[in-house]
Short mmCIF file of C-alpha atoms and ligand atoms in Angstrom, two decimals:
data_model
loop_
_atom_site.label_atom_id
_atom_site.label_comp_id
_atom_site.label_asym_id
_atom_site.label_seq_id
_atom_site.Cartn_x
_atom_site.Cartn_y
_atom_site.Cartn_z
CA MET A 1124 0.12 0.08 0.31
CA VAL A 1125 2.55 2.54 1.33
CA PRO A 1126 5.55 2.90 -1.05
CA VAL A 1127 8.40 1.87 0.99
CA ASP A 1128 10.83 4.85 1.61
CA GLU A 1129 14.04 3.22 2.04
CA HIS A 1130 15.85 6.33 2.88
CA LEU A 1131 13.53 6.89 5.76
CA ILE A 1132 14.19 3.02 6.77
CA THR A 1133 18.00 3.34 6.53
CA ARG A 1134 17.80 6.36 8.61
CA ALA A 1135 15.54 4.95 11.25
CA GLN A 1136 17.67 1.84 11.45
CA SER A 1137 20.57 3.90 12.31
CA GLY A 1138 18.93 5.24 15.29
CA ASP A 1139 16.98 8.37 13.78
CA ALA A 1140 13.85 8.84 15.87
CA ASP A 1141 12.48 11.49 13.58
CA ALA A 1142 12.67 9.14 10.70
CA PHE A 1143 11.00 6.50 12.36
CA ASP A 1144 8.18 8.92 13.48
CA ALA A 1145 7.84 9.68 9.93
CA LEU A 1146 7.33 6.08 9.07
CA LEU A 1147 4.98 5.70 11.62
CA SER A 1148 2.94 8.52 10.59
CA ARG A 1149 2.20 6.96 6.99
CA SER A 1150 0.33 3.90 8.66
CA ASP A 1151 -0.62 4.86 12.09
CA ALA A 1152 -3.95 5.60 11.35
CA ARG A 1153 -4.98 2.57 9.45
CA VAL A 1154 -3.12 0.09 11.91
CA VAL A 1155 -5.19 1.73 14.76
CA GLN A 1156 -8.52 0.86 12.68
CA ILE A 1157 -7.35 -2.76 12.09
CA VAL A 1158 -6.34 -3.33 15.60
CA GLN A 1159 -9.53 -1.70 17.04
CA GLY A 1160 -11.18 -4.37 14.78
CA ILE A 1161 -9.48 -7.13 17.19
CA THR A 1162 -9.38 -5.37 20.37
CA GLY A 1163 -12.90 -4.31 20.18
CA ASN A 1164 -12.22 -0.77 21.68
CA MET A 1165 -10.36 2.26 20.93
CA PRO A 1166 -8.23 2.70 24.38
CA ASP A 1167 -7.08 -0.66 24.10
CA ALA A 1168 -6.09 -0.34 20.34
CA LEU A 1169 -4.37 2.96 20.91
CA ASP A 1170 -2.09 0.94 23.54
CA VAL A 1171 -1.32 -1.89 21.41
CA PHE A 1172 -0.31 0.33 18.70
CA GLN A 1173 1.92 2.13 20.96
CA ASN A 1174 3.63 -1.34 22.13
CA ALA A 1175 3.79 -2.70 18.62
CA ALA A 1176 5.25 0.72 17.52
CA LEU A 1177 8.04 0.32 20.14
CA LYS A 1178 8.72 -3.53 19.14
CA ALA A 1179 9.02 -2.27 15.56
CA TRP A 1180 11.54 0.19 16.75
CA ARG A 1181 13.51 -2.48 18.61
CA SER A 1182 13.60 -4.93 16.19
CA LEU A 1183 13.89 -2.65 13.06
CA SER A 1184 17.57 -4.01 12.38
CA GLY A 1185 15.46 -7.15 11.77
CA PHE A 1186 13.38 -5.70 9.22
CA ARG A 1187 13.43 -7.46 6.09
CA ALA A 1188 12.96 -5.20 3.08
CA ASP A 1189 10.75 -8.07 1.34
CA SER A 1190 7.60 -6.66 2.99
CA SER A 1191 6.56 -2.99 3.05
CA PHE A 1192 7.08 -1.17 6.31
CA ASP A 1193 3.31 -0.59 6.69
CA THR A 1194 2.73 -4.68 6.11
CA TRP A 1195 5.63 -5.42 8.59
CA LEU A 1196 4.10 -2.97 11.19
CA THR A 1197 0.74 -4.10 10.84
CA ARG A 1198 1.77 -7.87 11.26
CA ILE A 1199 3.61 -6.87 14.76
CA ALA A 1200 0.47 -4.92 15.61
CA ILE A 1201 -2.10 -7.56 14.95
CA ASN A 1202 0.16 -10.01 17.02
CA GLU A 1203 0.49 -7.47 19.62
CA ALA A 1204 -3.70 -7.23 19.43
CA LEU A 1205 -4.24 -11.11 19.62
CA SER A 1206 -1.98 -11.27 22.54
CA HIS A 1207 -3.38 -8.50 24.10
CA ARG A 1208 -6.86 -9.88 23.90
CA LYS A 1209 -5.57 -13.39 24.93
CA LYS A 1210 -4.86 -11.69 28.22
CA ALA A 1211 -7.61 -9.41 28.55
CA SER A 1212 -10.13 -12.33 27.97
CA ARG A 1213 -8.26 -14.81 29.85
CA LEU A 1214 -9.03 -17.42 27.38
CA ARG A 1215 -8.04 -21.07 27.96
CA ALA A 1216 -4.47 -22.07 26.75
CA VAL A 1217 -4.35 -21.89 23.10
CA PRO A 1218 -1.30 -23.97 21.50
CA LEU A 1219 1.45 -21.67 20.68
CA ASP A 1220 1.37 -22.90 17.03
CA ASP A 1221 -2.03 -22.11 16.78
CA VAL A 1222 -1.66 -18.28 16.98
CA CYS A 1223 -3.31 -17.82 13.87
CA GLY A 1224 -6.32 -20.17 14.25
CA PRO A 1225 -8.72 -20.43 17.22
CA VAL A 1226 -7.46 -17.11 19.07
CA LEU A 1227 -9.76 -15.09 16.95
CA GLU A 1228 -12.50 -17.39 16.79
CA GLU A 1229 -12.70 -18.01 20.42
CA ALA A 1230 -13.36 -14.75 22.05
CA THR A 1231 -16.97 -13.65 22.05
CA ALA A 1232 -17.41 -11.82 18.99
CA SER A 1233 -17.95 -8.23 19.76
CA PRO A 1234 -20.18 -5.94 17.22
CA ASP A 1235 -17.79 -3.57 15.39
CA ALA A 1236 -20.41 -0.93 15.65
CA GLY A 1237 -17.90 1.65 14.56
CA LEU A 1238 -17.41 -0.19 11.32
CA LEU A 1239 -21.05 0.58 10.38
CA ARG A 1240 -22.69 3.73 9.84
CA GLU A 1241 -25.36 4.40 12.47
CA ASP A 1242 -28.02 2.02 12.47
CA GLU A 1243 -29.39 2.51 9.21
CA GLU A 1244 -28.86 -1.23 8.17
CA ARG A 1245 -29.23 -3.13 11.13
CA GLY A 1246 -29.34 -6.13 8.95
CA LEU A 1247 -25.64 -5.71 7.85
CA ALA A 1248 -24.61 -4.70 11.48
CA ALA A 1249 -25.65 -8.02 12.79
CA ALA A 1250 -24.30 -9.73 9.75
CA MET A 1251 -20.71 -8.20 10.74
CA ALA A 1252 -21.21 -9.02 13.99
CA ASN A 1253 -22.09 -12.58 13.14
CA LEU A 1254 -19.01 -13.09 11.35
CA SER A 1255 -16.28 -14.77 13.48
CA SER A 1256 -13.35 -12.40 14.36
CA ARG A 1257 -11.12 -13.87 11.79
CA GLU A 1258 -13.58 -13.73 8.94
CA ARG A 1259 -14.47 -9.84 10.20
CA THR A 1260 -10.35 -9.09 10.31
CA VAL A 1261 -9.87 -10.66 6.94
CA PHE A 1262 -12.85 -9.10 5.23
CA THR A 1263 -11.92 -5.46 7.19
CA LEU A 1264 -8.32 -5.85 5.82
CA LYS A 1265 -9.42 -6.83 2.25
CA HIS A 1266 -12.62 -4.77 1.66
CA VAL A 1267 -11.90 -1.56 3.86
CA HIS A 1268 -8.15 -1.32 3.67
CA ASP A 1269 -7.68 -2.82 0.13
CA TYR A 1270 -4.49 -5.25 1.17
CA LYS A 1271 -3.53 -7.89 -0.99
CA ILE A 1272 -4.35 -11.43 0.04
CA ARG A 1273 -0.44 -12.07 -0.06
CA GLU A 1274 -0.13 -9.12 2.36
CA ILE A 1275 -3.07 -10.48 4.58
CA ALA A 1276 -1.38 -13.80 4.58
CA ALA A 1277 1.60 -12.36 5.97
CA MET A 1278 0.10 -10.10 8.48
CA LEU A 1279 -1.79 -12.98 9.75
CA ASP A 1280 0.94 -15.77 9.51
CA CYS A 1281 -1.50 -18.12 7.56
CA ALA A 1282 -1.39 -19.64 3.92
CA GLU A 1283 -3.04 -17.43 1.17
CA GLY A 1284 -5.48 -19.95 0.77
CA THR A 1285 -6.55 -19.75 4.05
CA VAL A 1286 -7.29 -15.97 4.01
CA LYS A 1287 -9.22 -16.74 0.68
CA ASN A 1288 -11.37 -19.20 2.57
CA TYR A 1289 -12.23 -16.56 5.28
CA LEU A 1290 -12.87 -13.82 2.79
CA PHE A 1291 -15.41 -16.29 0.75
CA ARG A 1292 -17.16 -17.06 4.15
CA ALA A 1293 -17.24 -13.38 5.21
CA VAL A 1294 -18.69 -12.18 1.78
CA HIS A 1295 -21.38 -15.03 1.64
CA LYS A 1296 -22.47 -14.35 5.27
CA LEU A 1297 -22.57 -10.72 4.56
CA ARG A 1298 -24.63 -11.21 1.19
CA LYS A 1299 -27.01 -13.81 2.58
CA HIS A 1300 -27.90 -11.28 5.28
CA LEU A 1301 -28.46 -8.72 2.59
CA THR A 1302 -31.16 -10.65 0.89
CA SER A 1303 -32.83 -12.36 3.82
CA MET B 725 -27.69 -21.18 -10.91
CA ASN B 726 -26.73 -24.67 -11.95
CA CYS B 727 -23.54 -24.47 -13.68
CA THR B 728 -20.53 -26.42 -12.25
CA HIS B 729 -18.25 -23.06 -12.23
CA ASP B 730 -16.81 -22.28 -9.06
CA HIS B 731 -18.20 -18.78 -8.35
CA ASP B 732 -15.50 -18.05 -5.33
CA THR B 733 -13.45 -17.20 -8.12
CA LEU B 734 -15.87 -14.21 -8.85
CA VAL B 735 -14.95 -12.84 -5.65
CA LEU B 736 -11.28 -12.82 -6.36
CA LEU B 737 -12.16 -11.13 -9.28
CA TYR B 738 -14.20 -8.45 -7.83
CA TYR B 739 -11.40 -7.52 -5.42
CA GLY B 740 -8.51 -7.79 -8.28
CA GLU B 741 -6.87 -10.43 -7.03
CA LEU B 742 -6.52 -12.61 -10.30
CA THR B 743 -3.52 -12.75 -12.81
CA GLY B 744 -3.94 -11.58 -16.19
CA PRO B 745 -4.70 -14.90 -17.69
CA GLU B 746 -6.84 -16.08 -15.00
CA GLN B 747 -9.00 -12.81 -15.23
CA ALA B 748 -9.36 -13.73 -19.07
CA GLU B 749 -10.59 -17.15 -18.07
CA VAL B 750 -12.90 -15.89 -15.53
CA ARG B 751 -14.31 -13.10 -18.07
CA ASN B 752 -14.82 -15.62 -20.51
CA MET B 753 -16.75 -17.83 -18.23
CA ILE B 754 -19.08 -14.70 -17.56
CA ALA B 755 -19.49 -14.12 -21.09
CA THR B 756 -20.40 -17.72 -22.22
CA CYS B 757 -22.38 -19.10 -19.06
CA ALA B 758 -25.67 -17.46 -18.27
CA SER B 759 -25.76 -18.43 -14.67
CA CYS B 760 -22.14 -17.36 -14.13
CA GLN B 761 -22.87 -13.85 -15.48
CA ALA B 762 -26.20 -13.56 -13.03
CA ALA B 763 -23.83 -14.53 -10.35
CA TRP B 764 -21.37 -11.60 -11.15
CA GLN B 765 -24.01 -9.12 -11.68
CA SER B 766 -25.74 -9.98 -8.42
CA LEU B 767 -22.13 -9.95 -6.57
CA GLU B 768 -21.39 -6.49 -8.18
CA ALA B 769 -24.84 -5.29 -6.89
CA ASP B 770 -24.16 -6.88 -3.40
CA MET B 771 -20.62 -5.54 -3.03
CA ASN B 772 -22.08 -1.82 -3.93
CA VAL B 773 -24.53 -2.11 -1.37
CA ILE B 774 -22.07 -3.45 1.08
CA ASP B 775 -19.38 -0.45 0.02
CA GLY B 776 -21.86 1.92 1.28
CA LEU B 777 -22.57 0.60 4.44
CA VAL B 778 -18.96 -0.52 5.66
CA GLU B 779 -16.65 1.94 6.27
CA PRO B 780 -13.76 1.88 8.75
CA VAL B 781 -14.14 3.02 12.37
CA ARG B 782 -13.20 6.58 12.86
CA VAL B 783 -9.72 7.35 14.37
CA ASP B 784 -9.40 10.56 16.32
CA GLU B 785 -6.32 12.05 14.79
CA MET B 786 -5.42 13.63 18.08
CA ASP B 787 -5.46 10.23 19.91
CA VAL B 788 -3.08 9.02 16.99
CA GLN B 789 -0.70 12.03 17.75
CA ARG B 790 -0.80 11.25 21.49
CA ALA B 791 -0.15 7.76 20.90
CA ARG B 792 3.08 8.45 18.31
CA ALA B 793 4.14 11.21 20.62
CA SER B 794 4.63 8.54 23.83
CA VAL B 795 6.21 6.11 21.27
CA ARG B 796 8.81 8.89 20.50
CA ALA B 797 9.28 9.61 24.24
CA GLU B 798 10.19 6.00 24.63
CA VAL B 799 12.36 5.83 21.19
CA LEU B 800 14.48 8.74 22.51
CA ALA B 801 14.87 7.25 26.13
CA ASP B 802 15.96 4.31 24.45
CA ALA B 803 18.76 6.09 22.63
CA ALA B 804 19.39 8.15 25.63
CA THR B 805 20.47 5.35 27.77
CA THR B 806 23.63 4.78 25.82
CA GLY B 807 25.04 7.89 27.22
CA ARG B 808 23.63 7.58 31.03
CA ALA B 809 24.95 5.85 33.86
CA ARG B 810 22.04 3.48 34.20
CA PRO B 811 24.22 0.35 34.42
CA LEU B 812 21.30 -2.24 33.84
CA HIS B 813 20.00 -0.34 30.99
CA VAL B 814 23.36 0.03 29.59
CA VAL B 815 23.86 -3.81 29.67
CA ARG B 816 20.82 -4.38 28.13
CA TRP B 817 21.51 -1.82 25.33
CA ALA B 818 24.82 -3.05 24.76
CA ALA B 819 23.75 -6.52 24.33
CA SER B 820 21.22 -5.40 21.67
CA VAL B 821 23.89 -3.47 20.10
CA ALA B 822 26.27 -6.37 19.97
CA ALA B 823 23.75 -8.59 18.43
CA ALA B 824 22.79 -6.11 15.83
CA PHE B 825 26.49 -5.24 15.22
CA LEU B 826 26.71 -9.11 14.66
CA VAL B 827 23.77 -9.85 12.72
CA PHE B 828 24.25 -6.87 10.17
CA ALA B 829 27.95 -5.69 10.27
CA ALA B 830 30.61 -8.24 11.25
CA GLY B 831 29.37 -10.73 8.99
CA TRP B 832 28.92 -13.62 11.25
CA TYR B 833 25.22 -13.91 9.95
CA LEU B 834 26.02 -12.29 6.55
CA GLY B 835 25.48 -14.65 3.65
CA ALA B 836 24.27 -17.42 5.92
CA VAL B 837 21.04 -17.88 4.11
CA ASP B 838 19.35 -16.00 1.63
CA ASN B 839 16.26 -14.90 3.58
CA GLU B 840 14.95 -12.41 1.06
CA ASN B 841 11.10 -13.18 0.30
CA LYS B 842 10.95 -15.67 3.01
CA TRP B 843 9.22 -16.19 6.19
CA VAL B 844 10.20 -18.74 8.71
CA ASP B 845 7.37 -21.26 8.90
CA ALA B 846 8.55 -23.76 11.35
CA VAL B 847 11.81 -24.37 13.05
CA LEU B 848 12.33 -28.22 14.13
CA PHE B 849 14.91 -29.83 16.04
CA ASP B 850 15.49 -33.62 16.84
CA ALA B 851 17.78 -33.70 20.07
CA ASN B 852 18.68 -37.31 19.06
CA SER B 853 20.38 -36.58 15.83
CA GLN B 854 21.12 -32.80 16.76
CA GLN B 855 19.53 -31.97 13.53
CA VAL B 856 17.53 -28.81 12.81
CA ARG B 857 15.24 -28.24 9.79
CA ILE B 858 13.85 -24.71 9.13
CA ASP B 859 10.82 -24.41 6.59
CA TYR B 860 10.24 -21.30 4.87
CA VAL B 861 7.22 -20.01 3.15
CA GLY B 862 8.22 -17.89 0.13
CA GLU B 863 6.17 -15.00 -1.49
CA SER B 864 4.38 -17.19 -3.97
CA GLU B 865 3.47 -19.85 -1.26
CA SER B 866 6.81 -22.14 -2.30
CA GLU B 867 8.21 -23.68 0.10
CA SER B 868 11.91 -24.45 1.09
CA SER B 869 13.71 -25.61 4.10
CA LEU B 870 17.28 -25.78 5.29
CA SER B 871 18.45 -28.64 7.07
CA GLY B 872 21.70 -29.36 8.86
CA SER B 873 23.50 -30.06 12.21
CA ILE B 874 23.25 -27.70 14.97
CA HIS B 875 26.83 -28.02 15.13
CA ASP B 876 27.52 -26.30 11.97
CA ALA B 877 28.30 -22.52 12.07
CA PRO B 878 25.83 -21.82 9.16
CA MET B 879 22.81 -23.40 11.08
CA GLN B 880 23.96 -21.61 14.02
CA ARG B 881 24.26 -18.35 12.20
CA GLU B 882 20.38 -19.07 10.64
CA LEU B 883 18.98 -19.77 14.20
CA GLY B 884 20.61 -16.54 15.41
CA VAL B 885 18.94 -14.62 12.76
CA ILE B 886 15.82 -16.09 13.83
CA LEU B 887 16.43 -15.47 17.42
CA ALA B 888 17.30 -11.64 16.84
CA SER B 889 14.74 -10.92 14.39
CA ASP B 890 11.92 -13.04 13.53
CA ILE B 891 8.66 -11.39 14.09
CA ASP B 892 6.88 -14.85 14.98
CA PRO B 893 7.76 -15.54 18.78
CA VAL B 894 7.02 -19.35 18.24
CA SER B 895 9.81 -19.27 15.52
CA ARG B 896 12.11 -17.60 17.99
CA MET B 897 11.08 -19.92 20.82
CA ARG B 898 11.84 -22.86 18.68
CA ALA B 899 15.20 -21.67 17.75
CA ALA B 900 16.13 -20.99 21.35
CA ARG B 901 14.69 -24.52 22.38
CA ALA B 902 17.21 -25.91 19.83
CA LEU B 903 20.05 -24.18 21.11
CA ALA B 904 19.02 -25.08 24.58
CA SER B 905 18.69 -28.77 23.84
CA ALA B 906 21.69 -28.94 21.80
CA ARG B 907 25.16 -29.77 23.20
CA ILE B 908 27.01 -27.36 21.40
CA ALA B 909 30.49 -25.71 22.79
CA PRO B 910 29.98 -22.19 23.70
CA ASN B 911 30.99 -19.62 21.29
CA VAL B 912 30.89 -15.87 21.31
CA ASN B 913 28.12 -15.46 18.57
CA VAL B 914 25.61 -17.62 19.79
CA THR B 915 26.30 -16.57 23.41
CA ASN B 916 25.76 -12.83 22.42
CA VAL B 917 22.53 -13.61 20.74
CA LEU B 918 21.13 -15.59 23.37
CA SER B 919 22.03 -12.96 26.04
CA ASP B 920 20.39 -10.34 24.26
CA VAL B 921 17.31 -12.46 23.44
CA LEU B 922 17.16 -12.95 27.36
CA ALA B 923 17.53 -9.14 27.74
CA THR B 924 15.31 -7.90 25.62
CA ASP B 925 13.00 -10.22 24.08
CA GLY B 926 9.25 -9.59 24.97
CA ASN B 927 8.05 -13.01 24.99
CA PRO B 928 8.56 -14.89 28.47
CA VAL B 929 8.70 -18.25 26.67
CA VAL B 930 11.21 -17.11 24.47
CA ARG B 931 13.24 -15.55 27.21
CA LEU B 932 12.95 -18.77 29.34
CA GLN B 933 14.49 -20.89 26.23
CA ALA B 934 17.33 -18.49 26.12
CA VAL B 935 18.19 -18.73 29.54
CA ARG B 936 18.14 -22.48 29.71
CA ALA B 937 20.29 -22.31 26.40
CA LEU B 938 22.57 -20.03 28.28
CA HIS B 939 22.49 -22.78 31.21
CA GLY B 940 23.63 -25.39 28.83
CA LEU B 941 26.23 -23.55 27.27
CA PHE B 942 28.02 -22.43 30.35
CA ASP B 943 27.31 -25.77 32.71
CA GLN B 944 30.57 -26.00 34.50
CA ARG B 945 32.01 -23.36 32.73
CA PRO B 946 32.84 -19.90 33.81
CA LEU B 947 30.27 -16.92 32.93
CA PRO B 948 31.53 -14.38 30.65
CA GLU B 949 31.07 -10.98 32.43
CA SER B 950 28.41 -9.70 29.73
CA VAL B 951 26.44 -12.65 30.18
CA ARG B 952 26.65 -12.63 34.19
CA ALA B 953 25.46 -8.72 33.94
CA VAL B 954 22.29 -9.93 32.08
CA LEU B 955 21.58 -12.86 34.46
CA VAL B 956 21.69 -10.44 37.54
CA GLU B 957 19.58 -8.05 35.90
CA ARG B 958 17.10 -10.61 34.92
CA VAL B 959 17.01 -11.85 38.65
CA GLU B 960 15.85 -8.77 39.67
CA VAL B 961 13.62 -7.39 37.17
CA ASP B 962 12.23 -10.27 34.83
CA PRO B 963 8.45 -10.36 35.33
CA ASN B 964 8.39 -14.16 34.69
CA THR B 965 9.00 -16.39 37.77
CA ALA B 966 10.62 -19.47 35.81
CA VAL B 967 13.30 -17.16 33.97
CA ARG B 968 14.35 -15.52 37.22
CA MET B 969 14.45 -18.97 38.81
CA LYS B 970 16.72 -20.40 36.01
CA ALA B 971 18.90 -17.13 36.09
CA MET B 972 19.22 -17.42 39.71
CA GLU B 973 20.31 -21.06 39.31
CA ILE B 974 22.72 -20.34 36.86
CA LEU B 975 24.52 -17.52 39.13
CA VAL B 976 24.41 -19.33 42.13
CA ALA B 977 26.06 -22.50 40.38
CA SER B 978 28.75 -20.55 39.13
CA GLU B 979 30.01 -19.21 42.36
CA GLN B 980 31.28 -16.05 40.75
CA VAL B 981 31.48 -13.27 43.54
CA SER B 982 31.12 -9.85 42.93
CA MET B 983 29.84 -6.67 44.30
CA ASP B 984 26.78 -6.20 42.34
CA MET B 985 25.96 -9.86 42.72
CA GLN B 986 26.16 -9.51 46.41
CA GLN B 987 23.59 -6.30 46.81
CA THR B 988 21.09 -8.55 44.23
CA MET B 989 20.97 -11.36 46.36
CA GLN B 990 20.34 -9.27 49.47
CA ARG B 991 17.61 -7.38 47.78
CA VAL B 992 16.31 -10.65 46.53
CA GLY B 993 16.47 -12.73 49.72
CA SER B 994 14.63 -9.86 51.56
CA ASP B 995 11.90 -9.46 49.02
CA GLU B 996 8.70 -10.93 50.63
CA ARG B 997 6.99 -10.76 47.40
CA GLU B 998 9.68 -13.01 45.68
CA ASN B 999 9.01 -16.58 45.14
CA PRO B 1000 9.88 -18.76 48.27
CA TYR B 1001 12.53 -20.91 46.29
CA ILE B 1002 14.14 -17.84 44.47
CA ARG B 1003 14.66 -16.27 47.87
CA PHE B 1004 15.95 -19.51 49.16
CA MET B 1005 18.70 -19.74 46.54
CA ALA B 1006 19.60 -15.96 47.14
CA LYS B 1007 19.96 -16.47 50.77
CA ARG B 1008 21.78 -19.69 50.82
CA SER B 1009 24.37 -17.88 48.01
CA LEU B 1010 24.97 -15.10 50.42
CA GLU B 1011 25.66 -17.42 53.31
CA ARG B 1012 28.09 -19.10 50.79
CA LEU B 1013 29.65 -16.11 49.95
CA SER B 1014 29.98 -14.49 53.32
CA GLY B 1015 31.26 -18.06 54.41
CA GLU B 1016 34.14 -18.15 52.46
ZN1 LIG C 687 -21.27 -20.82 -15.07
#
């Protein structure tokens, strides 16, 4: 999405706080939106964003230029949001290997009221709330933020096929609600 | 709608996720199959409606700016600790710098493995054969892997890269666990990366595996000063009990005496909130230190 500014990244990697801030400023609002979809509320989303940004700063030397900074930061933020939510809802232990899997699914779905315009279409609001968190996250990343499936797979640490399946299911469920 | 065509592909077409030839094929399908054509039109119509209703949650620009300002403050504080007399943080900083230096400048890691366009998918270690296999997922979902003995320098290098820089805590944890269960001789590269990870990794499971690996490396051997300093720091500040306990065990077993260690043992031994076993070890170590 956001073009990688190699110059800024090089400067940030050498410890330039201004350059890092400039990099963050290109992605911040979008990352907060995405994270909000997982945490379910804005204060937590802002906390998660801060933690993720600090993590990104501290591991910036490990940033591999194979993805854009935006995708990389989003990936860190999604992981951070998932573990935040795991802590917050004290879910039963989930095998470490399955971070991408059940975590999103298990928590009770909270309606993303903010995603929808007022209450003019309660049907669609209900449909969004009825999506599993994973379906909702994938759908939001694709439909609202226009990320490529490849990027979403990298962010969620899933296979592209998995992302496609969630997208198909989300679209199918939303459409079904529209026509019912 | 009784055609046998896959209508999920239409969703991919809608989102522009098909390659040129795939697109041509699906367009052709829409042009020649009435039921596909109907499905496509109804998809487009529904998506138009959804488009109008779904919008991203509104983010207050002031909130975001405040969040970025506090990130900035911490980033600057990070940098400032290099010059100030905060011994523990200097150690932490020095360890990260050392690891970053190793990874990206000194060349120890350079050229180990071509990691461009790859994500680590899995790190597998067989303790019996001491063989490691690292699976990668490439851009195009093509998979590749690297296998070898954990005693080989290139493999240790690759595990070091994963430990120092992989985003996925599971991969870092597995890399550390492989090093923890391997019987490798101490060397400065592996040691530096492990102590850096122990000092800075946010994931307690990763830190625990790192401290175990250090235990394995320096069992019956004198601890390097850099490692000892990180362990002393961990005993005092690590939020995870298992990590503090393991760090304490290594320090007690090393029997290396120093001023800061004695002070740490005193503090930990008299801290009533501390785990009883850790306090017991601290007291015992103090008794031994003063008895000699
Ligand atoms: Zn058809």
